[in-house]
Amino acid sequence: MACDVIIYDLMTNNYEEIDYVIKTLKTSNLTKEKRLILLSSVMTWVNTPPKFEEEKPEGEEEGEGEEGEGEGEEEEEEEEEEPEAENAEGDGEDDEDKPKKKKVLFYKESDNHLRVPHEKFQHLKTLETVAMSAVTTQPMLKVHVLCTGIRYGNGERIFYDHFQKAWIQSPVQLPILGKGDNLIPTIHIIDLARLVCRIVNDKPDHPYIFAIDKTKKPT
C-alpha cells in the first residue's frame, strides 16, 4: 500500500472491503507509519445506558466548596416537591429513606468502550473495535475513529424532509419525538472534511474522536 493515509466512510463503503484493509494493515510488514481514518456514526452509542455521577461518602460531601453546596441545595429543593405529593396519598413515611436522584453525566471520548450501538449499526462498532485493536500488534499503524454526528449540508439530505415541512408549513405544527428536549449531535459535512484534514496534518494521538457541532445554541 503506497498511500500513507487511508480514509473510509463506514456508512457508505463496503464492510468486507474495510475489514480486509484493516486486517491487511494489521498483518503487513510496514516499513513506515500509516494512518487509518474511519468515519463512523453516533448510532453506535444509541443503546448505551445513561452514565450517572458516583455517590460520594458523607465526609466528602460536607467538605465540598461553594459550588458543590449550591448543587446539593438545588437537588434537595427538587426532591422536596415529590414527597409532598406522596405524603398526601401515603401514610407519611420518612423521606430520608427515599433514594436521591443521581446526576446524569456526559460521556467522554475515553468512554468509547462503553458504547452500545443500535442493532442495525452493530457492524460499524465491530469495524471500529477491530481497527482500534490492530495498533496493539502493529506499531506502525495509527487509527482514528471519528464518531460523527448526523451529517448535513452540501447535498446531505438527512434533514431535507424536516426543512421542507417547516418551509411550506405542512403540517402547521411539526411533529416532536418524545418531550422534544433531546439534543441530537450533528455536524456540517464541510466541518467534517476540515477535521479530517486537521488529523492528517497534525497527526494527533487520539484514537477515538467525537466529530460533532459545538454550537452554544443548539436547535
CSV table of C-alpha atoms in Angstrom, one decimal:
chain,number,residue,atom,x,y,z
A,1,MET,CA,0.0,0.0,0.0
A,2,ALA,CA,1.7,3.2,-1.2
A,3,CYS,CA,-0.8,5.6,0.5
A,4,ASP,CA,0.3,6.8,4.0
A,5,VAL,CA,-3.3,7.9,4.9
A,6,ILE,CA,-6.3,5.7,4.3
A,7,ILE,CA,-9.8,7.1,4.8
A,8,TYR,CA,-13.1,5.1,4.9
A,9,ASP,CA,-16.6,6.1,5.5
A,10,LEU,CA,-18.2,3.2,7.4
A,11,MET,CA,-21.7,4.5,6.4
A,12,THR,CA,-21.2,4.1,2.7
A,13,ASN,CA,-18.1,1.9,2.0
A,14,ASN,CA,-18.3,-1.9,1.7
A,15,TYR,CA,-18.0,-3.8,5.0
A,16,GLU,CA,-15.9,-6.6,3.6
A,17,GLU,CA,-13.5,-4.2,1.9
A,18,ILE,CA,-12.9,-2.2,5.1
A,19,ASP,CA,-12.5,-5.4,7.1
A,20,TYR,CA,-9.9,-6.7,4.6
A,21,VAL,CA,-7.9,-3.5,4.6
A,22,ILE,CA,-7.8,-3.4,8.4
A,23,LYS,CA,-6.6,-7.0,8.7
A,24,THR,CA,-4.1,-6.4,5.9
A,25,LEU,CA,-2.6,-3.4,7.6
A,26,LYS,CA,-2.5,-5.3,10.9
A,27,THR,CA,-0.6,-8.3,9.5
A,28,SER,CA,1.6,-6.5,6.9
A,29,ASN,CA,5.3,-5.7,7.5
A,30,LEU,CA,5.0,-2.0,7.4
A,31,THR,CA,8.3,0.0,6.9
A,32,LYS,CA,6.8,3.4,7.6
A,33,GLU,CA,3.9,4.8,9.5
A,34,LYS,CA,0.4,4.6,8.1
A,35,ARG,CA,-2.7,6.3,9.3
A,36,LEU,CA,-6.2,4.9,9.0
A,37,ILE,CA,-9.2,7.2,9.5
A,38,LEU,CA,-12.7,5.8,9.8
A,39,LEU,CA,-15.8,7.9,9.6
A,40,SER,CA,-18.4,6.3,11.8
A,41,SER,CA,-21.7,7.4,13.4
A,42,VAL,CA,-23.2,8.4,16.7
A,43,MET,CA,-25.6,5.5,16.1
A,44,THR,CA,-23.0,3.2,17.7
A,45,TRP,CA,-24.0,4.9,21.0
A,46,VAL,CA,-27.8,4.8,20.7
A,47,ASN,CA,-28.4,2.0,23.2
A,48,THR,CA,-25.7,3.0,25.7
A,49,PRO,CA,-27.3,3.3,29.2
A,50,PRO,CA,-27.0,6.7,30.9
A,51,LYS,CA,-23.8,7.5,32.9
A,52,PHE,CA,-24.6,8.6,36.4
A,53,GLU,CA,-22.4,10.5,38.9
A,54,GLU,CA,-21.0,8.3,41.6
A,55,GLU,CA,-22.2,8.8,45.1
A,56,LYS,CA,-19.6,10.4,47.4
A,57,PRO,CA,-19.1,9.5,51.0
A,58,GLU,CA,-20.8,11.7,53.6
A,59,GLY,CA,-17.5,13.1,54.8
A,60,GLU,CA,-16.6,14.4,51.3
A,61,GLU,CA,-20.0,16.0,50.7
A,62,GLU,CA,-19.6,18.1,53.9
A,63,GLY,CA,-16.2,19.4,52.8
A,64,GLU,CA,-17.2,20.5,49.4
A,65,GLY,CA,-16.8,24.0,48.2
A,66,GLU,CA,-19.5,26.6,47.5
A,67,GLU,CA,-20.3,25.2,44.1
A,68,GLY,CA,-20.8,21.7,45.4
A,69,GLU,CA,-23.1,23.1,48.2
A,70,GLY,CA,-25.1,25.0,45.7
A,71,GLU,CA,-25.7,22.0,43.6
A,72,GLY,CA,-26.7,20.0,46.6
A,73,GLU,CA,-29.2,22.6,47.6
A,74,GLU,CA,-30.8,22.6,44.2
A,75,GLU,CA,-31.2,18.9,44.2
A,76,GLU,CA,-32.8,19.0,47.7
A,77,GLU,CA,-35.3,21.6,46.5
A,78,GLU,CA,-36.3,19.5,43.5
A,79,GLU,CA,-36.6,16.4,45.7
A,80,GLU,CA,-38.7,18.1,48.3
A,81,GLU,CA,-41.6,18.6,45.8
A,82,GLU,CA,-42.1,14.9,45.2
A,83,PRO,CA,-42.5,13.7,48.8
A,84,GLU,CA,-45.3,16.3,49.5
A,85,ALA,CA,-47.5,14.7,46.8
A,86,GLU,CA,-46.7,11.2,48.0
A,87,ASN,CA,-47.3,12.1,51.7
A,88,ALA,CA,-50.8,13.3,50.7
A,89,GLU,CA,-51.6,9.9,49.4
A,90,GLY,CA,-49.5,7.8,51.7
A,91,ASP,CA,-49.2,7.5,55.5
A,92,GLY,CA,-46.3,9.9,56.0
A,93,GLU,CA,-43.2,7.7,56.0
A,94,ASP,CA,-39.8,9.2,56.4
A,95,ASP,CA,-38.4,10.9,53.3
A,96,GLU,CA,-34.8,10.1,54.2
A,97,ASP,CA,-35.2,6.5,53.1
A,98,LYS,CA,-36.0,7.6,49.5
A,99,PRO,CA,-33.1,7.3,47.1
A,100,LYS,CA,-31.7,10.6,45.8
A,101,LYS,CA,-31.9,11.3,42.1
A,102,LYS,CA,-28.4,10.8,40.5
A,103,LYS,CA,-26.9,13.4,38.2
A,104,VAL,CA,-26.6,12.2,34.6
A,105,LEU,CA,-23.1,12.8,33.2
A,106,PHE,CA,-21.9,13.4,29.6
A,107,TYR,CA,-19.8,10.6,28.0
A,108,LYS,CA,-16.2,11.3,27.1
A,109,GLU,CA,-14.2,10.1,24.2
A,110,SER,CA,-12.3,7.8,26.6
A,111,ASP,CA,-15.6,6.1,27.4
A,112,ASN,CA,-15.8,4.6,23.9
A,113,HIS,CA,-15.5,1.1,25.3
A,114,LEU,CA,-18.9,1.5,27.0
A,115,ARG,CA,-20.8,2.3,23.8
A,116,VAL,CA,-23.8,0.1,22.8
A,117,PRO,CA,-24.9,0.5,19.2
A,118,HIS,CA,-28.3,0.2,17.6
A,119,GLU,CA,-28.7,-3.3,16.3
A,120,LYS,CA,-28.6,-2.1,12.6
A,121,PHE,CA,-25.3,-0.4,13.3
A,122,GLN,CA,-23.6,-3.3,15.1
A,123,HIS,CA,-21.3,-3.8,12.1
A,124,LEU,CA,-19.9,-0.3,12.5
A,125,LYS,CA,-18.9,-0.9,16.1
A,126,THR,CA,-17.3,-4.2,15.0
A,127,LEU,CA,-15.1,-2.4,12.4
A,128,GLU,CA,-14.3,0.3,15.0
A,129,THR,CA,-13.1,-2.2,17.6
A,130,VAL,CA,-11.1,-4.3,15.1
A,131,ALA,CA,-9.4,-1.2,13.8
A,132,MET,CA,-8.5,0.3,17.2
A,133,SER,CA,-7.2,-3.1,18.5
A,134,ALA,CA,-5.0,-3.5,15.4
A,135,VAL,CA,-2.5,-1.0,16.8
A,136,THR,CA,-1.6,-3.3,19.6
A,137,THR,CA,0.2,-5.7,17.2
A,138,GLN,CA,1.1,-3.2,14.5
A,139,PRO,CA,3.2,-0.3,15.9
A,140,MET,CA,3.5,1.4,12.5
A,141,LEU,CA,-0.3,1.8,12.3
A,142,LYS,CA,-2.2,4.8,13.7
A,143,VAL,CA,-6.0,4.6,13.8
A,144,HIS,CA,-8.6,7.4,14.3
A,145,VAL,CA,-12.3,6.6,14.6
A,146,LEU,CA,-14.4,9.7,14.1
A,147,CYS,CA,-17.8,9.4,15.8
A,148,THR,CA,-19.7,11.8,13.5
A,149,GLY,CA,-23.0,13.4,14.3
A,150,ILE,CA,-25.9,13.4,11.8
A,151,ARG,CA,-24.3,14.9,8.7
A,152,TYR,CA,-25.9,17.8,6.8
A,153,GLY,CA,-25.1,20.3,4.2
A,154,ASN,CA,-23.7,20.2,0.6
A,155,GLY,CA,-26.1,17.5,-0.7
A,156,GLU,CA,-26.6,15.6,2.6
A,157,ARG,CA,-30.4,15.1,2.5
A,158,ILE,CA,-31.0,13.7,6.0
A,159,PHE,CA,-32.9,16.8,7.1
A,160,TYR,CA,-34.5,17.5,3.8
A,161,ASP,CA,-38.0,16.4,4.7
A,162,HIS,CA,-37.9,18.3,8.0
A,163,PHE,CA,-36.8,21.5,6.4
A,164,GLN,CA,-39.4,21.1,3.6
A,165,LYS,CA,-42.2,20.7,6.1
A,166,ALA,CA,-41.0,23.8,8.0
A,167,TRP,CA,-40.7,25.8,4.8
A,168,ILE,CA,-44.2,25.0,3.4
A,169,GLN,CA,-45.7,24.8,6.9
A,170,SER,CA,-47.3,21.4,6.2
A,171,PRO,CA,-48.2,20.3,8.8
A,172,VAL,CA,-48.5,23.6,10.7
A,173,GLN,CA,-47.1,22.1,13.8
A,174,LEU,CA,-44.0,20.0,13.2
A,175,PRO,CA,-44.0,16.5,14.8
A,176,ILE,CA,-42.0,16.3,18.1
A,177,LEU,CA,-40.5,13.0,19.2
A,178,GLY,CA,-40.8,12.4,22.9
A,179,LYS,CA,-40.6,15.5,25.1
A,180,GLY,CA,-38.6,17.4,22.5
A,181,ASP,CA,-35.7,18.1,24.9
A,182,ASN,CA,-33.2,15.6,23.4
A,183,LEU,CA,-30.3,17.2,21.6
A,184,ILE,CA,-29.2,15.3,18.5
A,185,PRO,CA,-25.5,15.6,17.7
A,186,THR,CA,-24.9,16.9,14.2
A,187,ILE,CA,-22.0,18.1,12.0
A,188,HIS,CA,-21.8,20.0,8.7
A,189,ILE,CA,-20.1,18.0,6.1
A,190,ILE,CA,-17.5,20.8,5.4
A,191,ASP,CA,-16.6,20.8,9.1
A,192,LEU,CA,-16.1,17.1,9.0
A,193,ALA,CA,-13.8,17.4,6.0
A,194,ARG,CA,-11.8,20.1,7.8
A,195,LEU,CA,-11.5,17.8,10.8
A,196,VAL,CA,-10.1,15.0,8.6
A,197,CYS,CA,-7.6,17.4,7.1
A,198,ARG,CA,-6.5,18.5,10.5
A,199,ILE,CA,-5.9,14.9,11.6
A,200,VAL,CA,-3.8,14.3,8.5
A,201,ASN,CA,-1.7,17.4,9.1
A,202,ASP,CA,-1.4,17.5,12.9
A,203,LYS,CA,-1.3,13.7,13.5
A,204,PRO,CA,-2.9,13.6,16.9
A,205,ASP,CA,-2.7,10.6,19.2
A,206,HIS,CA,-6.4,10.3,19.9
A,207,PRO,CA,-7.8,7.0,18.6
A,208,TYR,CA,-11.5,8.0,19.2
A,209,ILE,CA,-12.8,11.4,18.4
A,210,PHE,CA,-16.3,13.0,18.7
A,211,ALA,CA,-16.9,14.8,15.5
A,212,ILE,CA,-19.9,17.0,16.3
A,213,ASP,CA,-21.1,20.6,16.2
A,214,LYS,CA,-20.4,22.6,19.3
A,215,THR,CA,-22.7,25.5,18.8
A,216,LYS,CA,-23.7,27.3,22.1
A,217,LYS,CA,-27.3,27.5,21.0
A,218,PRO,CA,-28.3,24.1,19.5
A,219,THR,CA,-31.7,23.7,17.9
